Coordinates of C-alpha atoms in Angstrom, one line a residue:
M268 CA -54.7 -41.1 29.2
T269 CA -53.8 -38.7 32.1
T270 CA -52.2 -39.4 35.4
H271 CA -53.7 -36.1 36.8
P272 CA -57.4 -36.2 36.0
Q273 CA -58.2 -33.2 38.2
W274 CA -55.7 -31.0 36.2
K275 CA -57.2 -32.3 32.9
R276 CA -60.7 -31.5 34.0
A277 CA -59.6 -27.9 34.7
I278 CA -57.8 -27.7 31.4
V279 CA -60.8 -28.9 29.2
R280 CA -62.8 -26.0 30.8
L281 CA -60.1 -23.4 29.7
P282 CA -61.4 -22.8 26.2
A283 CA -64.8 -21.7 27.6
Q284 CA -63.1 -19.5 30.1
L285 CA -61.1 -17.9 27.3
D286 CA -64.3 -17.3 25.4
R287 CA -65.7 -15.2 28.3
I288 CA -62.8 -12.7 28.0
D289 CA -64.2 -9.4 26.7
R290 CA -62.8 -9.1 23.2
S291 CA -63.6 -5.4 23.1
G292 CA -60.9 -4.7 25.7
G293 CA -58.0 -4.0 23.3
E294 CA -54.7 -5.3 24.5
D295 CA -56.3 -6.3 27.8
R296 CA -58.0 -9.3 26.1
I297 CA -54.7 -10.7 24.8
C298 CA -52.9 -10.1 28.2
E299 CA -55.7 -11.8 30.1
A300 CA -55.7 -14.7 27.6
I301 CA -51.9 -15.1 28.0
F302 CA -52.3 -15.1 31.8
A303 CA -55.0 -17.8 31.7
V304 CA -53.0 -20.1 29.5
W305 CA -49.7 -19.4 31.2
K306 CA -51.3 -20.2 34.6
S307 CA -52.6 -23.5 33.4
L308 CA -49.0 -24.7 32.8
A309 CA -47.1 -22.7 35.4
C310 CA -49.4 -24.1 38.2
A311 CA -49.6 -27.6 36.8
P312 CA -48.3 -30.6 38.7
S313 CA -44.6 -31.1 38.1
P314 CA -45.0 -34.3 36.1
I315 CA -47.3 -32.4 33.7
K316 CA -45.1 -29.3 33.6
H317 CA -42.1 -31.4 33.0
L318 CA -43.6 -32.7 29.7
Y319 CA -42.9 -29.3 28.2
S320 CA -39.2 -30.1 28.3
N321 CA -39.9 -33.1 26.0
I322 CA -41.5 -30.9 23.3
P323 CA -38.9 -29.1 21.1
E324 CA -39.5 -25.4 20.3
S325 CA -40.0 -26.3 16.6
D326 CA -43.2 -28.3 17.7
I327 CA -44.3 -25.4 19.8
S328 CA -43.8 -23.0 16.9
A329 CA -45.7 -25.3 14.5
T330 CA -48.6 -25.6 16.9
A331 CA -48.6 -21.8 17.3
A332 CA -48.7 -21.3 13.6
A333 CA -51.8 -23.4 13.3
C334 CA -53.5 -21.6 16.2
D335 CA -55.5 -18.5 15.0
V336 CA -56.1 -16.4 18.1
N337 CA -58.9 -14.5 16.3
F338 CA -61.0 -17.7 16.4
P339 CA -63.4 -18.4 19.3
N340 CA -61.6 -19.4 22.5
F341 CA -58.4 -17.7 21.0
G342 CA -57.9 -20.7 18.9
L343 CA -57.6 -23.2 21.8
A344 CA -59.7 -26.3 21.3
F345 CA -59.6 -29.9 22.5
D346 CA -61.4 -32.9 20.9
G347 CA -61.3 -35.1 24.0
S348 CA -58.8 -37.6 22.8
E349 CA -55.7 -35.8 24.0
G350 CA -53.2 -37.3 26.4
D351 CA -51.1 -35.2 28.8
A352 CA -48.4 -34.5 26.2
D353 CA -50.9 -33.4 23.6
L354 CA -52.6 -31.1 26.0
V355 CA -49.3 -29.5 27.0
R356 CA -48.3 -29.1 23.3
K357 CA -51.6 -27.4 22.5
L358 CA -51.4 -25.1 25.5
G359 CA -47.8 -24.2 24.7
G360 CA -48.6 -23.5 21.1
C361 CA -51.6 -21.3 22.0
L362 CA -49.5 -19.4 24.5
R363 CA -46.8 -18.8 21.9
A364 CA -49.4 -17.6 19.4
L365 CA -50.9 -15.2 21.9
E366 CA -47.5 -13.9 22.8
N367 CA -46.7 -13.3 19.2
E368 CA -50.0 -11.5 18.7
F369 CA -49.3 -9.3 21.7
V370 CA -45.8 -8.4 20.5
A371 CA -47.0 -7.6 16.9
E372 CA -49.8 -5.4 18.1
H373 CA -48.3 -3.6 21.2
L374 CA -44.5 -3.7 21.2
G375 CA -44.1 -2.2 17.7
A376 CA -45.2 1.2 16.5
H377 CA -48.1 1.3 19.0
G378 CA -45.8 0.9 22.0
W379 CA -47.0 -0.1 25.5
R380 CA -48.2 1.5 28.7
S381 CA -45.6 3.6 30.4
D382 CA -46.8 3.2 34.0
P383 CA -45.9 -0.3 35.4
N384 CA -48.8 0.1 37.9
D385 CA -51.0 -0.6 34.9
W386 CA -49.2 -3.8 34.0
K387 CA -51.7 -6.1 35.8
V388 CA -53.6 -9.2 34.8
G389 CA -56.0 -11.6 36.5
G390 CA -57.7 -8.8 38.5
G391 CA -54.4 -7.8 39.9
A392 CA -53.2 -11.3 40.6
A393 CA -50.0 -10.9 38.5
H394 CA -47.7 -8.4 36.8
F395 CA -47.6 -8.5 33.0
I396 CA -44.2 -7.3 32.0
P397 CA -43.6 -6.6 28.3
M398 CA -39.9 -7.6 28.3
G399 CA -38.3 -10.8 27.3
R400 CA -35.4 -12.5 29.1
L401 CA -31.8 -11.8 28.5
G402 CA -30.3 -14.3 26.2
W403 CA -27.1 -15.5 27.8
R404 CA -26.2 -18.1 25.2
P405 CA -26.3 -18.1 21.4
P406 CA -29.8 -18.9 20.0
K407 CA -30.7 -22.6 20.0
D408 CA -31.8 -24.6 17.1
P409 CA -35.6 -24.8 17.5
A410 CA -35.5 -28.5 16.8
G411 CA -33.1 -29.1 19.7
D412 CA -34.5 -26.5 22.1
R413 CA -36.1 -28.4 24.9
R414 CA -35.7 -26.0 27.7
P415 CA -38.2 -26.3 30.6
F416 CA -41.4 -24.2 30.8
D417 CA -39.9 -21.8 33.3
Q418 CA -37.2 -20.8 30.8
R419 CA -39.2 -21.1 27.5
G420 CA -42.9 -20.9 28.2
L421 CA -42.8 -17.2 27.4
L422 CA -40.1 -15.6 25.3
R423 CA -41.1 -12.0 24.8
V424 CA -43.1 -11.1 27.9
R425 CA -43.0 -12.2 31.5
I426 CA -45.7 -12.9 34.1
I427 CA -44.8 -12.5 37.8
P428 CA -47.3 -13.1 40.6
A429 CA -48.3 -10.0 42.6
I430 CA -47.8 -11.9 45.8
V431 CA -44.8 -14.3 46.3
D432 CA -44.2 -16.1 49.5
G433 CA -46.7 -13.9 51.2
A434 CA -44.9 -10.7 50.2
T435 CA -46.1 -8.0 47.8
V436 CA -44.2 -7.7 44.6
R437 CA -43.7 -4.1 43.6
L438 CA -42.3 -2.9 40.2
E439 CA -40.0 0.2 40.0
R440 CA -39.3 1.6 36.6
P441 CA -37.3 4.9 36.6
D442 CA -38.3 7.4 33.9
H443 CA -34.7 7.6 32.7
L444 CA -34.2 4.1 31.2
L445 CA -30.6 3.3 30.6
S446 CA -28.9 1.6 27.7
P447 CA -27.9 -2.0 28.1
D448 CA -24.3 -1.4 27.1
A449 CA -22.7 -1.7 30.5
A450 CA -21.7 -5.3 31.5
N451 CA -19.7 -4.9 34.7
F452 CA -20.9 -5.3 38.3
G453 CA -18.9 -3.6 41.0
A454 CA -18.3 -5.0 44.5
V455 CA -17.2 -2.9 47.5
L456 CA -15.7 -4.4 50.7
F457 CA -14.2 -2.9 53.8
P458 CA -11.0 -4.5 55.0
G459 CA -10.7 -4.3 58.8
A460 CA -14.3 -3.4 59.4
K461 CA -15.3 -3.6 63.1
F462 CA -18.9 -3.9 64.2
D463 CA -20.3 -2.6 67.5
S464 CA -23.2 -4.8 68.4
K465 CA -25.9 -4.0 71.0
E466 CA -26.9 -7.3 72.6
T467 CA -29.3 -8.8 75.1
T468 CA -29.7 -12.4 76.1
S469 CA -32.1 -12.9 73.2
T470 CA -31.5 -10.2 70.5
F471 CA -28.8 -8.1 68.9
F472 CA -28.5 -5.2 66.4
I473 CA -25.6 -3.3 65.0
E474 CA -25.3 0.0 66.7
A475 CA -22.2 1.3 64.9
V476 CA -19.5 0.2 62.5
E477 CA -15.9 1.3 62.1
L478 CA -14.6 1.3 58.5
P479 CA -10.9 2.1 58.3
K480 CA -10.4 4.4 55.3
G481 CA -14.1 4.1 54.7
R482 CA -14.7 7.4 53.0
Q483 CA -11.7 6.9 50.7
I484 CA -13.0 3.4 49.8
I485 CA -16.5 4.8 49.0
A486 CA -15.1 7.6 46.9
T487 CA -12.8 5.2 44.9
A488 CA -15.8 2.8 44.3
C489 CA -18.1 5.6 43.1
E490 CA -15.4 6.8 40.7
G491 CA -14.6 3.3 39.5
A492 CA -18.3 2.5 38.9
H493 CA -18.3 5.3 36.3
Q494 CA -14.9 4.7 34.8
Q495 CA -15.5 1.0 34.4
C496 CA -19.0 1.3 33.1
C497 CA -20.8 -0.7 35.7
R498 CA -24.4 -1.7 35.5
A499 CA -24.6 -2.1 39.3
V500 CA -22.5 -1.5 42.4
V501 CA -23.2 -3.2 45.7
F502 CA -21.9 -2.3 49.1
P503 CA -22.2 -5.1 51.8
E504 CA -24.8 -5.7 54.4
L505 CA -24.6 -3.7 57.7
T506 CA -21.6 -1.6 56.7
I507 CA -23.4 1.6 55.5
D508 CA -24.8 3.7 58.3
H509 CA -26.6 7.0 57.7
G510 CA -23.4 9.0 57.4
S511 CA -21.8 6.6 54.8
R512 CA -25.1 6.4 52.9
D513 CA -25.2 10.2 52.7
F514 CA -21.6 10.3 51.5
I515 CA -22.4 7.7 48.8
Q516 CA -25.3 9.8 47.6
Q517 CA -23.1 12.9 47.6
Q518 CA -20.4 11.3 45.5
L519 CA -22.9 10.1 43.0
R520 CA -24.6 13.5 42.8
K521 CA -21.5 15.7 42.6
K522 CA -19.0 13.3 40.9
P523 CA -16.1 15.3 42.3
W524 CA -13.5 13.3 40.4
A525 CA -15.0 14.1 37.0
K526 CA -13.1 16.4 34.6
G527 CA -14.6 17.3 31.3
A528 CA -17.0 14.8 29.7
L529 CA -18.6 12.5 32.2
P530 CA -18.3 8.8 31.8
P531 CA -21.6 6.8 31.9
S532 CA -23.1 6.5 35.3
P533 CA -23.9 3.1 36.8
H534 CA -27.5 2.0 36.4
F535 CA -27.9 1.6 40.2
V536 CA -26.0 1.4 43.5
V537 CA -27.1 -0.7 46.5
A538 CA -25.8 1.3 49.4
G539 CA -25.4 -1.8 51.6
S540 CA -27.8 -2.0 54.5
W541 CA -28.3 -0.8 58.0
H542 CA -30.3 -1.5 61.1
Q543 CA -32.5 1.5 61.3
F544 CA -35.9 2.7 62.5
E545 CA -38.7 3.3 60.1
G546 CA -41.7 4.6 62.1
S547 CA -41.7 2.8 65.4
H548 CA -40.0 -0.4 64.2
R549 CA -36.4 -1.3 63.4
Y550 CA -35.6 -3.0 60.1
N551 CA -32.6 -4.1 58.1
V552 CA -32.8 -1.8 55.2
A553 CA -30.9 -1.6 51.9
T554 CA -31.1 1.7 50.1
V555 CA -30.9 1.8 46.3
F556 CA -29.8 4.9 44.3
D557 CA -29.5 5.5 40.6
G558 CA -26.1 6.5 39.2
H559 CA -26.8 10.2 40.0
G560 CA -27.7 9.7 43.7
V561 CA -31.5 9.8 43.3
Q562 CA -33.0 7.3 45.7
L563 CA -35.0 4.7 43.8
F564 CA -36.4 2.6 46.6
T565 CA -35.5 0.7 49.8
Q566 CA -35.7 -3.1 50.4
R567 CA -36.2 -4.5 53.8
K568 CA -34.7 -7.8 54.9
R569 CA -37.5 -10.4 55.1
L570 CA -35.8 -13.2 57.2
V571 CA -34.5 -12.5 60.7
Y572 CA -31.0 -13.9 61.3
K573 CA -30.2 -15.8 64.5
D574 CA -26.5 -15.8 65.6
P575 CA -24.7 -18.9 66.9
E576 CA -25.5 -17.9 70.5
G577 CA -29.2 -18.0 69.6
R578 CA -29.7 -14.2 69.6
A579 CA -32.2 -13.0 67.0
E580 CA -31.6 -9.9 64.8
D581 CA -33.7 -7.3 66.5
I582 CA -35.7 -6.2 63.5
Q583 CA -39.1 -6.5 62.1
P584 CA -39.3 -8.6 58.8
G585 CA -40.0 -6.8 55.6
N586 CA -42.9 -7.9 53.5
E587 CA -42.1 -6.8 49.9
F588 CA -40.1 -7.8 46.9
V589 CA -39.0 -4.9 44.7
I590 CA -38.3 -5.6 41.0
L591 CA -36.3 -2.9 39.3
I592 CA -36.9 -2.5 35.5
L593 CA -33.9 -1.0 33.8
G594 CA -33.0 -1.1 30.1
D595 CA -32.9 -4.7 29.0
A596 CA -33.1 -6.5 32.4
L597 CA -35.1 -7.1 35.5
Y598 CA -33.4 -7.1 38.9
G599 CA -34.6 -8.6 42.2
F600 CA -33.1 -7.8 45.6
G601 CA -32.6 -9.4 48.9
I602 CA -30.4 -9.1 52.0
C603 CA -28.2 -12.0 53.1
L604 CA -30.5 -14.6 54.7
D605 CA -33.3 -13.7 52.3
L606 CA -31.4 -15.7 49.7
C607 CA -29.2 -18.1 51.6
N608 CA -31.7 -19.7 53.9
R609 CA -31.8 -23.3 52.7
C610 CA -34.6 -24.4 55.0
Y611 CA -37.2 -23.4 52.3
D612 CA -37.4 -23.2 48.5
T613 CA -36.1 -19.9 47.5
P614 CA -39.0 -17.5 46.5
Y615 CA -36.7 -15.8 44.0
G616 CA -37.5 -18.6 41.5
E617 CA -41.0 -17.2 41.3
L618 CA -39.8 -13.7 40.3
D619 CA -38.4 -14.5 36.8
V620 CA -35.8 -11.8 37.0
D621 CA -32.5 -11.7 35.1
F622 CA -30.4 -10.9 38.2
V623 CA -30.8 -11.2 42.0
V624 CA -28.6 -8.7 43.8
V625 CA -27.7 -9.3 47.4
P626 CA -25.6 -7.4 50.0
S627 CA -24.5 -9.9 52.7
C628 CA -22.4 -10.3 55.8
G629 CA -21.1 -13.6 57.0
D630 CA -18.6 -16.4 56.8
A631 CA -17.7 -19.1 54.3
K632 CA -20.8 -21.2 55.3
T633 CA -23.0 -18.2 54.5
M634 CA -21.5 -17.8 51.1
T635 CA -21.8 -21.6 50.4
S636 CA -25.5 -21.3 51.1
H637 CA -25.7 -18.4 48.7
M638 CA -23.9 -20.5 46.1
D639 CA -26.4 -23.3 46.5
A640 CA -29.4 -20.9 46.2
A641 CA -27.8 -19.4 43.1
K642 CA -27.4 -22.8 41.6
D643 CA -31.1 -23.4 42.1
L644 CA -32.0 -20.1 40.4
N645 CA -29.7 -20.9 37.6
F646 CA -31.2 -24.3 37.0
R647 CA -34.8 -23.1 37.1
R648 CA -34.7 -19.7 35.4
K649 CA -31.1 -19.1 34.2
T650 CA -31.3 -16.1 36.7
R651 CA -27.9 -14.8 37.6
T652 CA -27.0 -14.0 41.2
F653 CA -24.6 -11.3 42.5
V654 CA -23.7 -11.4 46.2
V655 CA -21.3 -9.0 47.9
Q656 CA -20.5 -10.3 51.4
Q657 CA -18.5 -8.6 54.1
A658 CA -16.5 -11.2 56.0
Y659 CA -17.8 -11.7 59.6
P660 CA -16.0 -12.8 61.6
A661 CA -12.9 -11.3 60.0
I662 CA -10.7 -13.6 58.0
S663 CA -7.0 -13.3 57.1
R664 CA -5.9 -11.9 53.8
A665 CA -9.5 -11.1 52.6
A666 CA -12.2 -8.5 53.2
G667 CA -15.0 -10.7 52.2
F668 CA -16.5 -12.9 49.4
V669 CA -18.1 -12.1 46.1
L670 CA -20.3 -14.4 44.0
A671 CA -20.0 -13.1 40.4
P672 CA -23.1 -12.9 38.2
D673 CA -21.5 -15.0 35.5
G674 CA -24.0 -17.8 35.4
K675 CA -21.5 -20.3 36.9
P676 CA -22.3 -20.5 40.6
G677 CA -20.6 -23.4 42.4
E678 CA -18.0 -24.1 39.7
V679 CA -15.2 -23.0 42.1
P680 CA -14.8 -23.7 45.8
V681 CA -16.0 -21.0 48.2
N682 CA -12.3 -20.1 49.2
K683 CA -11.8 -19.0 45.6
L684 CA -14.5 -16.4 46.1
K685 CA -12.5 -14.5 48.7
V686 CA -11.6 -10.9 47.8
A687 CA -8.9 -8.9 49.4
K688 CA -9.4 -5.6 47.5
S689 CA -11.9 -3.0 48.6
W690 CA -13.1 -2.4 45.0
S691 CA -13.4 -4.9 42.2
T692 CA -15.5 -5.6 39.1
F693 CA -17.0 -8.7 37.7
S694 CA -18.6 -9.4 34.3
A695 CA -22.0 -10.9 33.7

């Protein structure tokens, strides 16, 4: 019996759809089959999708072992008597068998395509990323592993839609992949920062910012990022104008503090953000460098902030999510309201990244909203969130707030997230 007959009608047609995949297409045939089966569960009604969390991994593995992907329909077959739970078990087992086949064929001696622009399935509908998720906890006993589909449906590869919340998802994968050894995340704040806002009755933008000892703080942070083996370093939103951004890049390139052997460079540095023109429009733009000062990409803020007086941030919204592929992890990015707006479900849950990294500027309420969004991501994906937030308005005895990427969002009150120091590190 099924409570969702429309979904079941679509599922019973799936074996025939799989049979139409061109089996002469090498690894493409496996990728397309994985996408088709994954989509059948990822897009299922929530009561159906929830059934996956009732099926232990030992059952999924046993079903996968009995599924021969070299058979017609990639081994997926139904006899018409299945209830919802049986369908979910068969789909999950077939998906695991297909994933195992892909890993055996294309992630061993044969390798995988080097250009992420070629990592597409479904006629470009989604990115197929040959990378499993970081394991934050010790391996579970398969008999007791009942994690939900979004955490366990795929274990060795990931599928991320090419369009999420109306925005294009773009992959960035630098040629110089870095080792996963670094575990620290660095946060930079500017005590005493003063913002010069250009305002009308309906809009505002930040025209200038005064950062007491700003260059010294930047230099200390860039040195600390190397000495303390940071994966990532984040400067806060709307504190890094063009001059400060150039100075960050110079410090990363020249490493003037270095004497003798260089310590490892950070994987990447988010050089805060700034209100700047690109073409004829102003955006709120975060610039991301690698640890040697090479610009990797920029991320535009997608949601326009409105201040308590009703003035809207005088920017055009961005329309892209960038996912950075480095070493053993995937990183997604946003700017302040992109993550903390609680009026809508966060789109970052669709990205299936290991970390979401956010420069921010605001008060305790802003950080509380970040914490709530981070809890949502942690519940759904076990995605960890790192937010570095300059305090605005200024607060006593603190430069801002930092939400550490430790997988424990919301376990301490927001006042415990206040940070007085200009440079500090946090472990994932």
